[in-house]
Coordinates of C-alpha atoms in Angstrom, one line a residue:
A1 CA 137.4 31.2 153.5
L2 CA 140.0 33.0 154.9
I3 CA 138.1 32.6 158.7
I4 CA 138.0 28.5 157.6
V5 CA 141.9 28.6 157.3
A6 CA 141.9 29.7 160.4
L7 CA 140.1 27.9 162.3
A8 CA 142.0 24.9 160.3
G9 CA 145.4 26.4 161.4
L10 CA 144.0 26.9 165.3
A11 CA 142.8 22.8 165.2
L12 CA 146.0 22.0 164.0
A13 CA 147.5 23.6 166.8
F14 CA 145.4 22.4 169.2
V15 CA 146.2 18.6 167.9
G16 CA 149.6 19.5 167.9
V17 CA 149.3 20.8 171.5
A18 CA 147.1 17.4 172.2
L19 CA 150.0 15.4 170.9
W20 CA 152.5 16.9 172.9
R21 CA 150.7 15.8 176.2
L22 CA 149.8 12.3 175.0
S23 CA 153.7 11.7 174.2
S24 CA 154.5 13.1 177.7
R25 CA 152.5 10.8 179.0
A26 CA 151.5 7.1 178.9
P27 CA 149.0 6.6 175.8
A28 CA 145.6 5.0 176.2
P29 CA 143.6 3.5 173.4
H30 CA 140.9 6.0 173.8
L31 CA 143.2 8.8 173.1
Q32 CA 144.7 7.3 170.0
A33 CA 141.1 6.9 168.8
E34 CA 140.3 10.3 169.6
C35 CA 143.4 11.2 167.8
D36 CA 142.7 9.8 164.6
R37 CA 139.3 11.2 164.5
L38 CA 140.9 14.5 165.2
A39 CA 143.0 13.7 162.3
A40 CA 140.4 12.6 160.1
A41 CA 138.2 16.2 161.0
L42 CA 141.1 17.9 160.1
A43 CA 141.7 16.5 156.6
Q44 CA 138.6 17.3 156.2
A45 CA 138.4 20.4 157.1
Q46 CA 141.4 20.7 154.5
E47 CA 139.6 19.5 152.2
R48 CA 136.6 21.9 153.0
S49 CA 139.0 24.3 153.0
R50 CA 140.8 23.4 149.7
G51 CA 136.7 23.4 148.2
D52 CA 136.1 26.5 149.5
A53 CA 139.6 28.1 148.2
E54 CA 138.1 26.5 144.8
A55 CA 135.2 28.3 145.1
Q56 CA 136.4 31.0 146.0
G57 CA 138.0 31.2 142.8
R58 CA 135.1 31.0 141.1
L59 CA 133.4 33.4 142.6
H60 CA 136.8 35.5 141.5
A61 CA 136.0 34.7 138.1
A62 CA 132.1 35.4 138.2
L63 CA 133.1 38.9 140.1
E64 CA 135.3 39.7 136.9
G65 CA 133.1 38.3 134.6
A66 CA 129.7 40.7 136.4
R67 CA 133.0 43.5 136.4
Q68 CA 133.7 42.8 132.5
A69 CA 129.5 42.7 131.7
A70 CA 129.1 46.4 133.7
Q71 CA 131.5 48.3 131.8
E72 CA 130.5 46.3 128.7
L73 CA 126.4 47.6 129.9
E74 CA 128.4 51.1 130.6
T75 CA 129.4 51.3 126.8
L76 CA 125.8 50.0 125.5
R77 CA 124.6 53.1 128.0
A78 CA 126.8 55.5 126.4
A79 CA 125.8 54.4 122.8
A80 CA 122.2 55.0 123.8
D81 CA 122.9 58.3 124.6
S82 CA 124.9 58.7 122.0
L83 CA 122.1 57.3 119.7
R84 CA 119.9 59.4 122.0
D85 CA 121.4 62.9 121.1
A86 CA 121.6 62.3 117.1
L87 CA 118.1 61.0 117.3
S88 CA 117.6 64.5 119.3
L89 CA 119.5 66.2 116.2
E90 CA 117.5 64.7 113.6
K91 CA 114.4 65.8 115.2
G92 CA 115.5 69.2 115.7
A93 CA 116.8 68.7 111.7
H94 CA 114.0 67.5 111.0
A95 CA 111.8 70.3 112.9
T96 CA 113.9 73.1 111.1
A97 CA 113.2 71.4 107.5
A98 CA 109.5 71.1 108.0
R99 CA 109.8 75.0 109.1
E100 CA 111.7 75.4 106.2
L101 CA 109.8 73.8 104.1
A102 CA 105.9 75.7 104.9
E103 CA 108.5 78.8 104.7
R104 CA 109.6 77.9 101.2
K105 CA 105.5 76.9 100.6
S106 CA 104.6 80.6 101.6
E107 CA 106.7 81.6 99.4
V108 CA 105.7 80.0 96.4
A109 CA 102.1 80.7 97.3
A110 CA 103.0 84.3 97.5
L111 CA 105.1 83.9 94.1
R112 CA 102.0 82.1 92.6
E113 CA 99.9 84.8 93.5
A114 CA 102.0 87.9 92.5
Q115 CA 102.7 85.5 89.2
A116 CA 98.9 85.1 89.0
T117 CA 98.7 88.9 89.6
L118 CA 100.8 89.9 86.7
Q119 CA 99.7 87.3 84.7
A120 CA 96.1 88.8 85.0
D121 CA 97.5 92.3 84.0
A122 CA 99.4 90.9 81.2
T123 CA 96.4 88.8 80.0
R124 CA 94.5 92.2 80.4
I125 CA 96.7 94.5 78.8
G126 CA 97.2 91.6 76.1
N127 CA 93.7 91.9 75.7
D128 CA 93.1 95.4 75.2
L129 CA 96.4 95.3 72.6
A130 CA 94.7 92.2 70.8
Q131 CA 91.3 94.3 70.7
A132 CA 93.2 97.5 70.1
Q133 CA 94.9 95.4 66.9
A134 CA 92.1 94.1 66.0
N135 CA 90.2 97.1 65.8
L136 CA 93.2 98.8 63.5
Q137 CA 92.8 96.2 61.4
H138 CA 89.3 96.1 61.0
A139 CA 89.6 99.3 60.0
R140 CA 92.6 99.2 58.0
K141 CA 90.6 96.4 56.5
A142 CA 87.2 99.1 56.2
E143 CA 89.4 101.7 54.3
G144 CA 90.9 99.3 52.0
E145 CA 87.6 97.9 51.6
M146 CA 86.1 101.5 51.5
R147 CA 89.3 102.7 48.4
A148 CA 88.3 99.9 46.6
F149 CA 84.9 100.5 46.7
I150 CA 85.7 104.2 45.6
E151 CA 87.7 103.5 43.1
D152 CA 85.5 100.8 41.7
A153 CA 82.5 103.0 42.1
Q154 CA 84.6 105.9 40.4
A155 CA 85.9 103.7 37.6
K156 CA 82.6 102.1 37.3
L157 CA 81.0 105.9 37.0
S158 CA 83.0 107.5 34.9
A159 CA 82.9 104.4 32.1
S160 CA 78.9 105.2 32.3
F161 CA 79.7 109.3 32.5
A162 CA 82.2 108.8 29.5
Q163 CA 79.2 106.4 27.9
M164 CA 76.5 108.6 28.9
A165 CA 78.0 112.0 28.1
G166 CA 79.5 110.4 24.6
K167 CA 76.1 109.5 24.1
V168 CA 73.7 112.4 25.2
F169 CA 76.6 114.4 23.5
E170 CA 76.2 112.8 20.2
E171 CA 71.9 113.3 20.7
R172 CA 72.4 116.6 22.0
G173 CA 74.5 117.5 19.1
Q174 CA 72.7 115.9 16.9
Q175 CA 69.6 117.7 18.4
F176 CA 71.8 121.3 18.9
E177 CA 72.9 120.9 15.0
K178 CA 69.3 120.3 14.3
N179 CA 68.1 122.9 16.1
V180 CA 70.8 125.5 14.5
R181 CA 69.7 125.0 11.6
T182 CA 66.3 125.4 12.7
A183 CA 67.1 128.4 14.7
T184 CA 69.7 130.8 14.5
G185 CA 70.5 130.8 18.1
Q186 CA 69.7 129.2 21.6
S187 CA 69.6 130.9 25.1
K188 CA 72.1 130.3 28.3
A189 CA 69.1 129.6 29.9
D190 CA 68.3 126.4 27.8
I191 CA 72.0 124.8 27.7
E192 CA 71.4 124.8 31.7
T193 CA 68.4 123.3 31.4
L194 CA 70.1 120.7 29.1
L195 CA 73.2 120.1 31.3
K196 CA 71.4 120.6 34.6
P197 CA 70.8 116.4 35.1
F198 CA 74.7 116.2 34.9
A199 CA 75.1 118.7 37.5
E200 CA 72.8 116.9 39.9
Q201 CA 74.7 113.6 39.3
I202 CA 78.0 115.0 40.0
H203 CA 76.9 116.8 42.6
Q204 CA 75.9 113.7 44.6
F205 CA 78.7 111.9 43.3
R206 CA 81.0 114.4 45.4
Q207 CA 78.8 114.1 48.1
R208 CA 79.0 110.4 48.2
V209 CA 83.0 110.9 48.3
D210 CA 83.0 113.4 50.7
T211 CA 80.5 111.2 53.2
V212 CA 83.0 108.1 52.2
Y213 CA 86.2 109.9 53.0
S214 CA 84.7 111.8 56.7
D215 CA 83.9 108.2 57.8
E216 CA 86.9 106.8 57.3
A217 CA 88.5 110.0 59.1
L218 CA 86.0 109.5 61.7
E219 CA 87.0 105.5 61.8
R220 CA 90.9 106.9 62.1
A221 CA 90.0 109.3 64.7
K222 CA 88.5 106.7 66.8
L223 CA 91.3 104.7 66.6
A224 CA 93.3 106.7 67.2
G225 CA 91.6 107.3 70.3
A226 CA 91.3 104.2 71.3
V227 CA 95.0 103.6 71.4
E228 CA 96.0 107.2 72.9
K229 CA 93.3 105.6 75.4
L230 CA 95.4 102.5 75.9
H231 CA 98.6 104.2 76.2
S232 CA 97.3 106.4 78.5
L233 CA 95.7 103.8 80.7
N234 CA 99.1 102.1 80.6
E235 CA 101.1 105.2 82.1
N236 CA 98.2 105.6 84.2
M237 CA 99.1 101.9 85.6
A238 CA 102.8 102.9 85.5
A239 CA 102.3 106.2 87.6
K240 CA 100.5 104.4 90.2
A241 CA 102.3 101.4 90.5
D242 CA 105.4 104.1 91.0
A243 CA 103.1 106.2 93.2
L244 CA 102.5 102.9 95.2
T245 CA 106.4 101.9 95.4
R246 CA 107.2 105.3 96.4
A247 CA 104.4 105.6 99.4
L248 CA 105.5 102.3 100.7
R249 CA 109.3 103.0 100.5
G250 CA 108.7 106.6 101.4
N251 CA 108.7 108.0 105.0
A252 CA 106.6 107.4 108.0
K253 CA 104.6 109.9 107.5
V254 CA 103.4 109.3 103.6
R255 CA 103.2 105.8 104.8
G256 CA 101.0 107.0 107.4
D257 CA 99.0 108.8 105.2
W258 CA 98.6 106.1 102.6
G259 CA 97.4 103.8 105.1
E260 CA 94.9 106.0 106.6
L261 CA 93.4 106.7 102.9
M262 CA 93.0 103.1 102.4
L263 CA 91.4 102.7 105.8
E264 CA 89.5 105.9 105.0
N265 CA 87.9 104.1 101.6
V266 CA 87.6 101.1 103.4
L267 CA 85.1 103.1 106.2
R268 CA 83.3 105.1 103.4
A269 CA 82.5 101.9 101.5
S270 CA 81.3 100.0 104.4
G271 CA 78.2 102.6 104.9
L272 CA 79.6 104.2 108.1
E273 CA 79.3 108.0 108.4
A274 CA 82.2 110.3 109.4
G275 CA 81.7 112.4 113.1
V276 CA 78.5 109.9 113.2
H277 CA 79.9 105.9 113.5
Y278 CA 83.8 106.9 113.4
E279 CA 85.8 109.5 114.6
R280 CA 89.4 110.3 112.7
Q281 CA 92.9 111.0 115.4
Q282 CA 90.9 111.4 118.1
S283 CA 93.1 112.9 121.1
S284 CA 93.7 110.9 124.4
N285 CA 96.1 110.5 127.2
D286 CA 97.4 107.6 128.9
D287 CA 98.1 107.2 132.4
E288 CA 101.2 108.7 132.2
G289 CA 100.0 112.2 130.4
R290 CA 101.3 111.0 127.0
L291 CA 99.0 112.0 124.2
L292 CA 98.1 109.4 121.8
R293 CA 96.2 109.9 118.5
P294 CA 94.4 106.5 117.3
D295 CA 94.3 107.0 113.2
V296 CA 90.2 105.8 113.8
V297 CA 87.8 104.9 116.8
V298 CA 84.7 103.3 115.4
R299 CA 81.7 103.6 117.6
L300 CA 79.5 101.0 118.4
P301 CA 75.7 101.0 120.1
D302 CA 75.6 101.4 123.9
E303 CA 78.5 103.3 124.2
R304 CA 81.0 101.0 123.0
R305 CA 84.6 102.1 121.0
V306 CA 86.9 100.2 118.6
V307 CA 90.2 101.4 117.7
I308 CA 91.7 100.5 114.2
D309 CA 95.5 101.6 114.0
S310 CA 97.0 101.4 110.2
K311 CA 100.2 102.5 110.3
V312 CA 102.1 99.4 109.0
N313 CA 105.9 99.4 107.7
L314 CA 105.9 97.5 104.0
I315 CA 109.1 98.1 102.9
A316 CA 110.3 94.7 103.8
W317 CA 107.3 93.6 101.7
Q318 CA 107.7 95.2 98.3
D319 CA 111.4 94.2 98.6
A320 CA 110.0 90.6 98.7
M321 CA 108.0 91.5 96.0
N322 CA 110.5 92.8 93.9
A323 CA 113.4 90.4 94.8
D324 CA 115.1 88.2 92.0
A325 CA 117.0 85.5 93.6
P326 CA 114.6 83.0 96.6
E327 CA 117.5 83.8 99.3
A328 CA 116.9 88.0 99.1
Q329 CA 112.9 86.8 99.0
H330 CA 113.5 84.7 102.2
D331 CA 115.4 87.3 104.0
A332 CA 112.7 90.2 102.8
M333 CA 110.0 88.0 104.6
R334 CA 111.9 87.3 107.8
R335 CA 112.3 91.3 108.1
H336 CA 108.6 92.2 106.7
A337 CA 107.1 89.5 109.5
V338 CA 109.7 91.2 112.1
A339 CA 108.8 94.1 111.3
L340 CA 105.2 93.5 111.6
R341 CA 105.8 91.6 115.0
Q342 CA 107.5 95.0 116.1
H343 CA 104.5 97.0 115.2
V344 CA 102.3 94.7 117.3
K345 CA 104.3 95.5 120.7
D346 CA 104.5 99.2 120.0
L347 CA 100.4 99.0 119.7
A348 CA 100.4 96.9 123.1
E349 CA 102.9 99.4 124.8
R350 CA 100.3 101.9 123.7
N351 CA 97.1 100.8 124.9
Y352 CA 95.0 102.6 122.5
P353 CA 91.9 101.2 124.4
K354 CA 92.8 102.1 127.5
A355 CA 93.6 105.7 126.6
V356 CA 90.3 105.9 125.1
G357 CA 88.2 104.8 128.0
E358 CA 86.6 102.4 129.7
T359 CA 83.8 102.0 127.0
A360 CA 86.5 101.0 124.1
L361 CA 87.1 97.2 123.6
D362 CA 90.4 95.8 124.8
T363 CA 91.4 95.1 121.8
T364 CA 93.3 97.0 118.6
V365 CA 92.7 96.2 115.3
L366 CA 96.0 96.5 113.0
F367 CA 94.9 97.2 109.3
V368 CA 97.3 96.3 106.7
P369 CA 95.8 97.9 103.6
I370 CA 97.4 94.7 101.1
E371 CA 96.0 91.5 101.4
G372 CA 99.4 89.7 99.9
A373 CA 101.4 91.4 102.4
L374 CA 99.2 90.3 105.6
S375 CA 99.4 86.6 104.5
A376 CA 103.0 87.0 103.3
A377 CA 104.1 87.9 107.4
L378 CA 101.5 85.3 108.9
G379 CA 103.2 82.9 106.7
A380 CA 106.6 83.6 107.3
D381 CA 106.1 83.8 111.1
D382 CA 103.6 80.9 111.9
A383 CA 103.4 82.6 116.2
L384 CA 102.6 86.0 114.9
Q385 CA 98.8 85.7 115.2
A386 CA 98.9 83.8 118.8
F387 CA 102.0 86.8 119.4
A388 CA 99.1 89.7 118.2
F389 CA 96.3 87.8 120.3
E390 CA 98.3 87.4 123.4
R391 CA 99.1 91.5 123.4
H392 CA 95.4 92.1 123.1
V393 CA 96.2 92.8 118.4
V394 CA 93.8 91.3 116.2
F395 CA 95.3 92.2 112.4
A396 CA 92.4 92.7 109.5
S397 CA 92.9 93.4 105.8
P398 CA 90.7 95.0 103.5
N399 CA 88.2 92.1 102.8
T400 CA 88.1 90.9 106.9
L401 CA 87.7 94.8 107.7
M402 CA 85.0 95.4 105.4
A403 CA 83.1 92.4 107.1
V404 CA 83.8 93.6 110.4
L405 CA 82.3 97.3 109.5
R406 CA 79.6 95.8 107.6
V407 CA 78.1 94.1 111.0
V408 CA 79.1 97.3 112.8
D409 CA 77.1 99.2 110.4
R410 CA 73.8 96.8 111.0
L411 CA 74.9 96.7 114.6
W412 CA 73.6 100.6 114.5
A413 CA 70.8 99.9 111.5
R414 CA 69.3 97.4 114.8
D415 CA 69.6 99.7 117.4
K416 CA 68.0 102.4 115.1
L417 CA 65.0 100.5 115.1
Q418 CA 65.2 99.3 118.5
K419 CA 64.8 103.2 119.7
Q420 CA 62.5 104.2 116.9
A421 CA 60.5 100.8 118.1
Q422 CA 60.9 102.1 121.8
K423 CA 59.5 105.7 121.3
I424 CA 56.9 104.3 119.3
G425 CA 55.9 102.0 122.4
E426 CA 56.4 105.6 124.5
A427 CA 54.3 107.1 122.1
G428 CA 51.7 104.8 122.6
G429 CA 51.9 104.5 126.1
L430 CA 51.1 108.8 126.6
L431 CA 48.1 108.2 123.5
L432 CA 47.1 105.5 125.8
D433 CA 47.1 107.6 129.1
A434 CA 45.5 110.4 127.2
L435 CA 42.9 108.5 126.2
S436 CA 41.9 107.1 129.6
G437 CA 42.3 110.7 130.7
F438 CA 39.3 111.5 128.4
L439 CA 37.7 108.5 128.5
A440 CA 37.6 109.5 132.6
D441 CA 36.8 112.7 132.1
F442 CA 34.0 111.7 128.7
D443 CA 32.4 109.5 131.8
R444 CA 32.8 112.5 134.6
V445 CA 31.1 114.6 131.3
G446 CA 28.0 111.9 131.0
A447 CA 27.5 111.9 134.5
G448 CA 27.3 115.9 134.8
L449 CA 25.0 115.8 132.0
Q450 CA 23.0 113.2 133.3
K451 CA 22.6 115.1 136.9
A452 CA 21.7 117.9 134.8
A453 CA 18.9 115.6 132.7
D454 CA 17.6 114.8 135.9
T455 CA 17.6 118.4 137.5
F456 CA 15.6 119.9 134.5
R457 CA 13.3 117.1 134.6
D458 CA 12.4 118.1 138.5
A459 CA 12.3 121.3 137.9
R460 CA 10.1 121.0 135.2
N461 CA 8.0 118.7 136.7
R462 CA 7.8 121.5 139.5
L463 CA 7.5 123.8 136.8
T464 CA 4.3 122.0 135.1
E465 CA 3.1 119.0 137.0
S466 CA 3.6 119.8 140.5
P467 CA 0.4 121.0 142.9
Q468 CA 2.2 124.4 143.5
A469 CA 3.1 124.6 139.6
V470 CA 4.0 128.0 138.0
L471 CA 2.7 127.2 135.2
P472 CA -0.9 126.6 135.1
R473 CA -1.5 129.6 137.5
A474 CA 0.3 131.6 135.1
R475 CA -1.9 130.0 132.6
R476 CA -5.3 130.8 134.8
L477 CA -3.7 134.7 134.4
A478 CA -3.7 134.2 131.0
E479 CA -7.0 133.4 131.0
L480 CA -8.5 135.9 132.8
G481 CA -6.5 138.3 130.2
A482 CA -3.4 139.4 132.0
R483 CA -1.1 140.1 129.0
G484 CA 2.7 141.1 128.6
K485 CA 5.0 143.1 126.4
K486 CA 6.2 139.7 124.9
A487 CA 3.9 136.9 123.0
L488 CA 2.8 134.0 125.0
H489 CA 5.1 130.8 125.5
G490 CA 3.1 127.9 123.7
D491 CA 2.8 126.8 127.9
L492 CA 1.1 130.0 128.9
Q493 CA -1.4 129.9 126.1
P494 CA -5.1 129.4 127.9
D495 CA -7.4 125.8 126.9
D496 CA -10.1 128.1 126.1
E497 CA -9.4 131.4 124.1
T498 CA -13.5 132.4 125.1
L499 CA -12.8 132.9 128.5
L500 CA -10.1 135.4 128.2
L501 CA -11.3 138.5 130.1
E502 CA -9.8 142.2 129.7
I503 CA -8.4 143.5 132.9
P504 CA -8.9 147.3 133.1
D505 CA -5.7 149.0 133.5
A506 CA -5.3 151.0 136.5
S507 CA -5.2 154.4 134.6
D508 CA -9.0 153.8 133.2
D509 CA -10.0 154.1 136.8

């Protein structure tokens, strides 16, 4: 627009110069027409300049509207960023709330487990107490019935005895009076014979009463023993609970010994033998020369080994179990998970498998002797399991470790069977080799015997059947009367004994 205005001004200047020149000269008709044309063009240029100025105004208005729209867009972008930040904060709060909800759920599960354990103990103790009370009530009832029976029996026996005694005394009195009248006296033996049935009845009654009282005393003793046993059982349970609490809260040595004892119980229950299938406190040195002693090194077939560690700190878990407030329990569970995570770091730094040797698996088993303690730690820290896996550490509770050790026991049994089968195969191979050698020797012996038989047959043929045979000649000598000191063999006997001739000895000449 400014350029157009400048051009219009320049055109006006040219027109003015032209008019001045025309005014100084004689006007011509064509010049007047040219001036009119230029004036009309100038008017059009001015009109066009005014239109351009209006367009420029509208352009400025549009630019101002665009600037305002850009400012509003920036305002909307800032509001969107604020909403995005608020949404991120809301997502973080939601994740935190979800994590806290999961922690609360794990806490509720642990509390429910502890409550179930306590309820089971309370139910068992209540059942024992109810049984003891029932036994006591039954004994008291039996005692009352026995007392009533004894009193009733005593009353009946007393009445019967009084009636019988009165009747007998009356009869005996009459008889005695009669006898006294008929005789001057009666011996003491006759009186004892008369009173003997009553003495026997009194003795039987006394034995029955003594038996009833002895049975009652025995029942009381049994009841007292049951109550005392229940009392001692409760005291023993309380003592074991106190001992467990002291062990968990004691020094590191006591906690380590308790964990090793629990691990030893699991190892023995799995069927493995100490010194054969596993070793305790095996010493080894790492690359830096430090002395390391893993709790247990379990042997596997093919000279493989697995390291098990049981030194776990359960003080925080015990605090969580004894906490009254949910906040205190949550804090104790958090400390328990942190302690277990730190123990995983310690095992990863020690690297027991590398110190044991190349035959050891590159994973250390971390034994937690209480099922609830392990589940509570994994519930409090969702990333604890993955954290341990990354550092070649595997958690094991008594149940899971028992399953693993059972598998190890089966592997040893299978290895034993395989070795036995290998030995049987080797023994069978040796037996087959020996049998093959024997058969070869037997064949050689048979061949030798056959050769000897052939030789024997040839020799006998030469002895008996060949033209130069010796036997016919010897038989001929025997026929001619030759005699030896021994009896002739059957093959040397002459065919016709009548042809025998006596050959005179040289001495007869």
